GROMACS .gro file of C-alpha atoms in nm:
model
  317
    1MET     CA    1  -0.001  -0.009   0.004
    2SER     CA    2   0.113   0.347  -0.100
    3THR     CA    3   0.215   0.553   0.226
    4THR     CA    4   0.205   0.935   0.229
    5LEU     CA    5   0.367   1.153   0.495
    6VAL     CA    6   0.228   1.495   0.587
    7TYR     CA    7   0.421   1.732   0.747
    8LEU     CA    8   0.237   1.968   0.982
    9ASP     CA    9   0.382   2.236   1.208
   10SER     CA   10   0.054   2.405   1.369
   11PRO     CA   11   0.083   2.594   1.697
   12SER     CA   12  -0.310   2.489   1.738
   13LEU     CA   13  -0.177   2.110   1.740
   14ALA     CA   14   0.079   2.154   1.991
   15GLN     CA   15  -0.150   2.275   2.196
   16GLY     CA   16  -0.428   2.000   2.172
   17ALA     CA   17  -0.652   2.149   1.941
   18GLU     CA   18  -0.772   1.982   1.596
   19PRO     CA   19  -0.613   2.068   1.305
   20GLY     CA   20  -0.674   2.362   1.092
   21LYS     CA   21  -0.868   2.381   0.761
   22ALA     CA   22  -0.557   2.368   0.569
   23ASP     CA   23  -0.407   2.067   0.776
   24ARG     CA   24  -0.683   1.882   0.717
   25GLU     CA   25  -0.686   1.941   0.315
   26LEU     CA   26  -0.326   1.783   0.331
   27LEU     CA   27  -0.458   1.474   0.515
   28ALA     CA   28  -0.749   1.481   0.275
   29ILE     CA   29  -0.533   1.447  -0.033
   30ALA     CA   30  -0.294   1.189   0.162
   31ALA     CA   31  -0.606   0.994   0.241
   32SER     CA   32  -0.699   0.919  -0.124
   33HIS     CA   33  -0.351   0.794  -0.194
   34GLY     CA   34  -0.327   0.535   0.067
   35GLU     CA   35  -0.198   0.518   0.425
   36VAL     CA   36  -0.153   0.876   0.590
   37VAL     CA   37   0.125   0.922   0.855
   38VAL     CA   38   0.177   1.262   0.977
   39ALA     CA   39   0.511   1.437   1.093
   40VAL     CA   40   0.524   1.675   1.372
   41PRO     CA   41   0.844   1.838   1.485
   42ALA     CA   42   0.755   1.820   1.846
   43GLU     CA   43   0.542   1.572   2.066
   44LEU     CA   44   0.164   1.632   2.075
   45PRO     CA   45  -0.084   1.597   2.351
   46GLU     CA   46  -0.304   1.313   2.335
   47PRO     CA   47  -0.639   1.505   2.213
   48ALA     CA   48  -0.424   1.614   1.930
   49VAL     CA   49  -0.315   1.248   1.802
   50THR     CA   50  -0.664   1.149   1.866
   51ALA     CA   51  -0.809   1.446   1.641
   52LEU     CA   52  -0.529   1.363   1.397
   53GLY     CA   53  -0.648   0.980   1.377
   54ALA     CA   54  -1.013   1.072   1.350
   55TYR     CA   55  -0.896   1.276   1.038
   56GLY     CA   56  -0.733   0.984   0.873
   57ALA     CA   57  -0.390   0.942   1.015
   58THR     CA   58  -0.255   0.599   1.140
   59ALA     CA   59   0.041   0.734   1.309
   60VAL     CA   60   0.192   1.044   1.416
   61VAL     CA   61   0.581   1.076   1.412
   62VAL     CA   62   0.788   1.296   1.615
   63PRO     CA   63   1.145   1.374   1.700
   64ASP     CA   64   1.309   1.171   1.973
   65ALA     CA   65   1.478   1.483   2.098
   66PRO     CA   66   1.409   1.867   2.045
   67LEU     CA   67   1.510   1.983   1.740
   68GLU     CA   68   1.805   2.243   1.699
   69GLU     CA   69   1.737   2.601   1.702
   70LEU     CA   70   1.843   2.649   1.344
   71LEU     CA   71   1.649   2.785   1.073
   72VAL     CA   72   1.472   2.509   0.841
   73ALA     CA   73   1.747   2.263   0.828
   74PRO     CA   74   1.661   2.049   1.147
   75GLN     CA   75   1.302   2.042   1.011
   76ALA     CA   76   1.395   1.916   0.653
   77ALA     CA   77   1.629   1.648   0.822
   78PHE     CA   78   1.329   1.534   1.042
   79VAL     CA   79   1.128   1.535   0.729
   80VAL     CA   80   1.353   1.284   0.592
   81ALA     CA   81   1.373   1.086   0.894
   82ALA     CA   82   1.007   1.070   0.931
   83ALA     CA   83   0.946   0.974   0.551
   84GLN     CA   84   1.242   0.683   0.548
   85ASP     CA   85   1.068   0.589   0.901
   86ALA     CA   86   0.735   0.540   0.729
   87GLY     CA   87   0.854   0.417   0.422
   88ALA     CA   88   0.648   0.684   0.231
   89ASP     CA   89   0.657   0.754  -0.156
   90LEU     CA   90   0.481   1.063  -0.117
   91VAL     CA   91   0.549   1.351   0.109
   92LEU     CA   92   0.318   1.682   0.149
   93LEU     CA   93   0.370   2.010   0.301
   94PRO     CA   94   0.220   2.317   0.310
   95ASN     CA   95   0.270   2.581   0.038
   96THR     CA   96   0.435   2.824   0.279
   97GLY     CA   97   0.785   2.987   0.238
   98GLU     CA   98   0.913   2.721   0.528
   99GLY     CA   99   0.760   2.471   0.363
  100ARG     CA  100   0.898   2.543   0.029
  101GLU     CA  101   1.238   2.537   0.152
  102ILE     CA  102   1.166   2.218   0.379
  103ALA     CA  103   1.089   2.051   0.047
  104ALA     CA  104   1.397   2.166  -0.141
  105ARG     CA  105   1.631   2.038   0.133
  106ALA     CA  106   1.447   1.708   0.193
  107GLY     CA  107   1.419   1.641  -0.174
  108ILE     CA  108   1.783   1.651  -0.201
  109ARG     CA  109   1.822   1.418   0.083
  110LEU     CA  110   1.559   1.172  -0.048
  111SER     CA  111   1.670   1.195  -0.413
  112ALA     CA  112   1.291   1.291  -0.498
  113GLY     CA  113   1.112   1.478  -0.747
  114VAL     CA  114   0.994   1.822  -0.592
  115VAL     CA  115   0.686   1.997  -0.700
  116THR     CA  116   0.564   2.324  -0.561
  117ASP     CA  117   0.256   2.546  -0.596
  118VAL     CA  118   0.020   2.199  -0.639
  119VAL     CA  119  -0.350   2.240  -0.621
  120ALA     CA  120  -0.452   1.877  -0.704
  121VAL     CA  121  -0.258   1.530  -0.670
  122GLY     CA  122  -0.357   1.250  -0.871
  123PRO     CA  123  -0.245   0.893  -0.927
  124GLY     CA  124   0.113   0.791  -1.049
  125LYS     CA  125   0.258   1.096  -0.880
  126THR     CA  126   0.112   1.340  -1.107
  127PHE     CA  127   0.057   1.688  -0.956
  128THR     CA  128  -0.154   1.963  -1.115
  129LYS     CA  129  -0.002   2.348  -1.070
  130SER     CA  130  -0.186   2.655  -1.082
  131VAL     CA  131   0.060   2.892  -1.337
  132LEU     CA  132   0.090   3.239  -1.425
  133ALA     CA  133  -0.111   3.412  -1.156
  134GLY     CA  134  -0.389   3.133  -1.190
  135ALA     CA  135  -0.449   3.187  -1.572
  136TYR     CA  136  -0.368   2.811  -1.657
  137THR     CA  137  -0.298   2.499  -1.478
  138SER     CA  138  -0.022   2.254  -1.580
  139GLU     CA  139   0.038   1.900  -1.510
  140SER     CA  140   0.384   1.767  -1.358
  141ARG     CA  141   0.478   1.408  -1.272
  142ALA     CA  142   0.754   1.283  -1.046
  143THR     CA  143   0.961   0.989  -1.204
  144THR     CA  144   1.160   0.937  -0.869
  145GLY     CA  145   1.073   0.649  -0.621
  146ILE     CA  146   0.957   0.916  -0.390
  147ALA     CA  147   0.791   1.256  -0.473
  148VAL     CA  148   0.776   1.550  -0.244
  149ALA     CA  149   0.501   1.821  -0.309
  150THR     CA  150   0.393   2.149  -0.129
  151VAL     CA  151   0.017   2.211  -0.160
  152LYS     CA  152  -0.160   2.545  -0.199
  153ALA     CA  153  -0.402   2.613   0.102
  154ASN     CA  154  -0.782   2.625  -0.013
  155SER     CA  155  -0.723   2.415  -0.323
  156VAL     CA  156  -0.930   2.111  -0.218
  157GLU     CA  157  -1.218   1.989   0.038
  158PRO     CA  158  -1.096   1.911   0.370
  159ALA     CA  159  -1.089   1.562   0.518
  160ALA     CA  160  -1.385   1.494   0.726
  161LYS     CA  161  -1.388   1.374   1.080
  162GLY     CA  162  -1.441   1.003   1.111
  163ALA     CA  163  -1.377   0.719   1.380
  164GLY     CA  164  -0.986   0.651   1.309
  165HIS     CA  165  -0.724   0.582   1.536
  166ALA     CA  166  -0.350   0.721   1.516
  167THR     CA  167  -0.057   0.631   1.765
  168GLN     CA  168   0.243   0.849   1.828
  169ARG     CA  169   0.601   0.715   1.796
  170THR     CA  170   0.947   0.879   1.786
  171VAL     CA  171   1.213   0.854   1.525
  172PRO     CA  172   1.604   0.972   1.565
  173VAL     CA  173   1.682   1.280   1.380
  174PRO     CA  174   2.047   1.311   1.201
  175GLN     CA  175   2.253   1.607   1.217
  176ALA     CA  176   2.099   1.917   1.023
  177GLY     CA  177   2.410   2.024   0.871
  178PRO     CA  178   2.527   2.411   0.857
  179ALA     CA  179   2.245   2.629   0.882
  180ALA     CA  180   2.155   2.963   1.025
  181ARG     CA  181   2.108   2.964   1.433
  182ILE     CA  182   1.800   3.137   1.590
  183GLU     CA  183   1.918   3.370   1.858
  184SER     CA  184   1.582   3.485   1.981
  185THR     CA  185   1.215   3.440   1.934
  186GLU     CA  186   0.902   3.669   1.998
  187GLU     CA  187   0.580   3.529   2.040
  188LYS     CA  188   0.320   3.723   1.770
  189PRO     CA  189   0.046   3.893   1.970
  190ALA     CA  190  -0.308   3.734   1.908
  191SER     CA  191  -0.545   3.964   1.747
  192GLY     CA  192  -0.873   3.765   1.816
  193ARG     CA  193  -0.924   3.731   1.449
  194PRO     CA  194  -0.946   3.405   1.273
  195ALA     CA  195  -0.664   3.273   1.069
  196LEU     CA  196  -0.638   3.399   0.742
  197GLU     CA  197  -0.619   3.076   0.548
  198ASP     CA  198  -0.936   2.944   0.749
  199ALA     CA  199  -1.146   3.247   0.763
  200ARG     CA  200  -1.489   3.228   0.619
  201VAL     CA  201  -1.494   3.621   0.549
  202VAL     CA  202  -1.191   3.826   0.472
  203VAL     CA  203  -1.156   4.218   0.451
  204ALA     CA  204  -0.838   4.310   0.245
  205GLY     CA  205  -0.692   4.653   0.215
  206GLY     CA  206  -0.485   4.770  -0.061
  207ARG     CA  207  -0.289   5.077  -0.173
  208GLY     CA  208  -0.581   5.274  -0.139
  209VAL     CA  209  -0.572   5.272   0.238
  210GLU     CA  210  -0.269   5.474   0.208
  211GLY     CA  211  -0.095   5.358   0.535
  212ASP     CA  212  -0.408   5.335   0.753
  213PHE     CA  213  -0.571   4.993   0.820
  214ALA     CA  214  -0.836   5.120   1.101
  215ALA     CA  215  -1.134   5.078   0.887
  216VAL     CA  216  -1.029   4.766   0.718
  217GLU     CA  217  -0.969   4.637   1.097
  218GLN     CA  218  -1.299   4.772   1.231
  219LEU     CA  219  -1.507   4.619   0.948
  220ALA     CA  220  -1.310   4.292   0.998
  221ASP     CA  221  -1.364   4.307   1.383
  222VAL     CA  222  -1.750   4.357   1.325
  223LEU     CA  223  -1.777   4.073   1.061
  224GLY     CA  224  -1.569   3.845   1.267
  225ALA     CA  225  -1.335   3.817   0.968
  226ALA     CA  226  -0.964   3.811   0.910
  227VAL     CA  227  -0.766   4.107   0.787
  228ALA     CA  228  -0.579   4.086   0.445
  229ALA     CA  229  -0.369   4.311   0.216
  230SER     CA  230  -0.231   4.325  -0.115
  231ARG     CA  231   0.151   4.324  -0.198
  232ALA     CA  232   0.147   4.690  -0.241
  233ALA     CA  233   0.033   4.750   0.117
  234THR     CA  234   0.301   4.460   0.235
  235ASP     CA  235   0.552   4.611   0.035
  236ALA     CA  236   0.512   4.998   0.140
  237GLY     CA  237   0.540   4.820   0.542
  238TRP     CA  238   0.160   4.915   0.622
  239ILE     CA  239   0.120   4.576   0.732
  240GLU     CA  240   0.305   4.264   0.781
  241HIS     CA  241   0.394   4.018   0.484
  242GLY     CA  242   0.191   3.710   0.681
  243TYR     CA  243  -0.135   3.912   0.564
  244GLN     CA  244  -0.068   3.900   0.191
  245VAL     CA  245  -0.300   3.765  -0.040
  246GLY     CA  246  -0.179   3.688  -0.393
  247GLN     CA  247   0.066   3.509  -0.614
  248THR     CA  248   0.352   3.578  -0.372
  249GLY     CA  249   0.133   3.561  -0.062
  250LYS     CA  250  -0.148   3.327   0.068
  251THR     CA  251  -0.434   3.178  -0.144
  252VAL     CA  252  -0.756   3.205   0.019
  253SER     CA  253  -1.105   3.084  -0.065
  254PRO     CA  254  -1.349   3.253   0.176
  255GLN     CA  255  -1.735   3.268   0.135
  256LEU     CA  256  -1.681   3.635   0.140
  257TYR     CA  257  -1.397   3.844   0.021
  258ILE     CA  258  -1.395   4.235   0.052
  259ALA     CA  259  -1.126   4.411  -0.123
  260ALA     CA  260  -1.106   4.776  -0.027
  261GLY     CA  261  -0.858   4.999  -0.214
  262ILE     CA  262  -0.727   4.722  -0.409
  263SER     CA  263  -0.692   4.778  -0.792
  264GLY     CA  264  -0.690   4.386  -0.861
  265ALA     CA  265  -0.393   4.327  -1.063
  266VAL     CA  266  -0.361   3.969  -1.166
  267GLN     CA  267  -0.106   3.857  -0.924
  268HIS     CA  268  -0.364   3.932  -0.638
  269LYS     CA  269  -0.652   3.778  -0.803
  270ALA     CA  270  -0.447   3.463  -0.818
  271GLY     CA  271  -0.483   3.452  -0.432
  272MET     CA  272  -0.867   3.508  -0.389
  273GLN     CA  273  -1.064   3.466  -0.724
  274THR     CA  274  -1.204   3.139  -0.594
  275ALA     CA  275  -1.384   3.316  -0.330
  276GLN     CA  276  -1.763   3.284  -0.324
  277THR     CA  277  -1.867   3.634  -0.313
  278ILE     CA  278  -1.652   3.925  -0.409
  279VAL     CA  279  -1.710   4.268  -0.303
  280ALA     CA  280  -1.508   4.539  -0.444
  281ILE     CA  281  -1.458   4.923  -0.323
  282ASN     CA  282  -1.238   5.163  -0.502
  283SER     CA  283  -1.260   5.511  -0.600
  284ASP     CA  284  -1.147   5.403  -0.955
  285PRO     CA  285  -1.454   5.278  -1.163
  286ASP     CA  286  -1.206   5.112  -1.429
  287ALA     CA  287  -1.007   4.931  -1.156
  288PRO     CA  288  -0.960   4.537  -1.312
  289ILE     CA  289  -1.084   4.419  -0.947
  290PHE     CA  290  -1.435   4.502  -1.072
  291GLU     CA  291  -1.429   4.265  -1.335
  292ILE     CA  292  -1.454   3.965  -1.138
  293ALA     CA  293  -1.643   4.131  -0.830
  294ASP     CA  294  -2.011   4.010  -0.765
  295PHE     CA  295  -2.096   4.357  -0.604
  296GLY     CA  296  -1.870   4.677  -0.679
  297ILE     CA  297  -1.871   5.004  -0.488
  298VAL     CA  298  -1.733   5.316  -0.644
  299GLY     CA  299  -1.624   5.540  -0.367
  300ASP     CA  300  -1.371   5.639  -0.104
  301LEU     CA  301  -1.321   5.325   0.128
  302GLY     CA  302  -1.270   5.568   0.412
  303ASP     CA  303  -1.619   5.658   0.380
  304VAL     CA  304  -1.780   5.346   0.285
  305LEU     CA  305  -1.592   5.112   0.536
  306PRO     CA  306  -1.715   5.283   0.836
  307GLN     CA  307  -2.054   5.325   0.721
  308ALA     CA  308  -2.082   4.946   0.636
  309ALA     CA  309  -1.964   4.877   0.996
  310ALA     CA  310  -2.176   5.126   1.166
  311GLU     CA  311  -2.493   4.967   0.955
  312ILE     CA  312  -2.388   4.601   1.053
  313GLN     CA  313  -2.384   4.703   1.407
  314ARG     CA  314  -2.716   4.887   1.427
  315ARG     CA  315  -2.882   4.581   1.231
  316ARG     CA  316  -2.763   4.369   1.481
  317ALA     CA  317  -2.856   4.578   1.777
   0.00000   0.00000   0.00000
């Protein structure tokens, strides 16, 4: 039977919570190809192991000692050890910056074919990729004994909860080799908003916010939504890169996506055009974002967003 190793590094799992939506998407792909083994970089509490079993994992593999405080290299060494221990012929990772680097390093050690930006995995190690900002799809096939792939979030239906069971075991991890050392870490303040990849509603701001995301955040909080941004906003330093949606950012597929002050360049569309309903707010009536929007408002976002937030609050009162 084919075995797929899924690498997950989720803070929620480490706290004993259930896997997030993006994690469950990887589990769904893996389950369609045979046995599922999950690799996580630190020992999990029993509730998290139980939850992974319910979503299709048969085993959870963790390192037998804490990974070194180095950038990426220890995680890659662990993925290699876990894949060899599980006898996996397919390794799946999230399509994040770290996930792609781990995939590249692991691919070298495993002599594996590596495919990134994957949106679907077919039989025979065939991979569908979204290319040219989502304008086309291409199909790749790994001809090696083992394949490593990074999968874009919001590409497939997440795994449904079942009655499966998983056990946790350890594997020894080889030396990571030369790598940059982490001198210090700082916990990111919790915003209280949902994770961008999992959010059902997203409010995004672009160049039109002119450095002030207050109105975007206000509407997001009223809607219980996640905040996002275009590359123009993150490049300007108005908001962290982790909030970026687009070809070089995150891919989202919420029920509602509100784009405020975003022109709608093809690179941004690639990250959000599968949203069920798109609302665009822009002062330029010819902005490309209106071409894919279900509803469009031509106006100043500084006027529109506060009015929308106030009206929603009034109707809820």
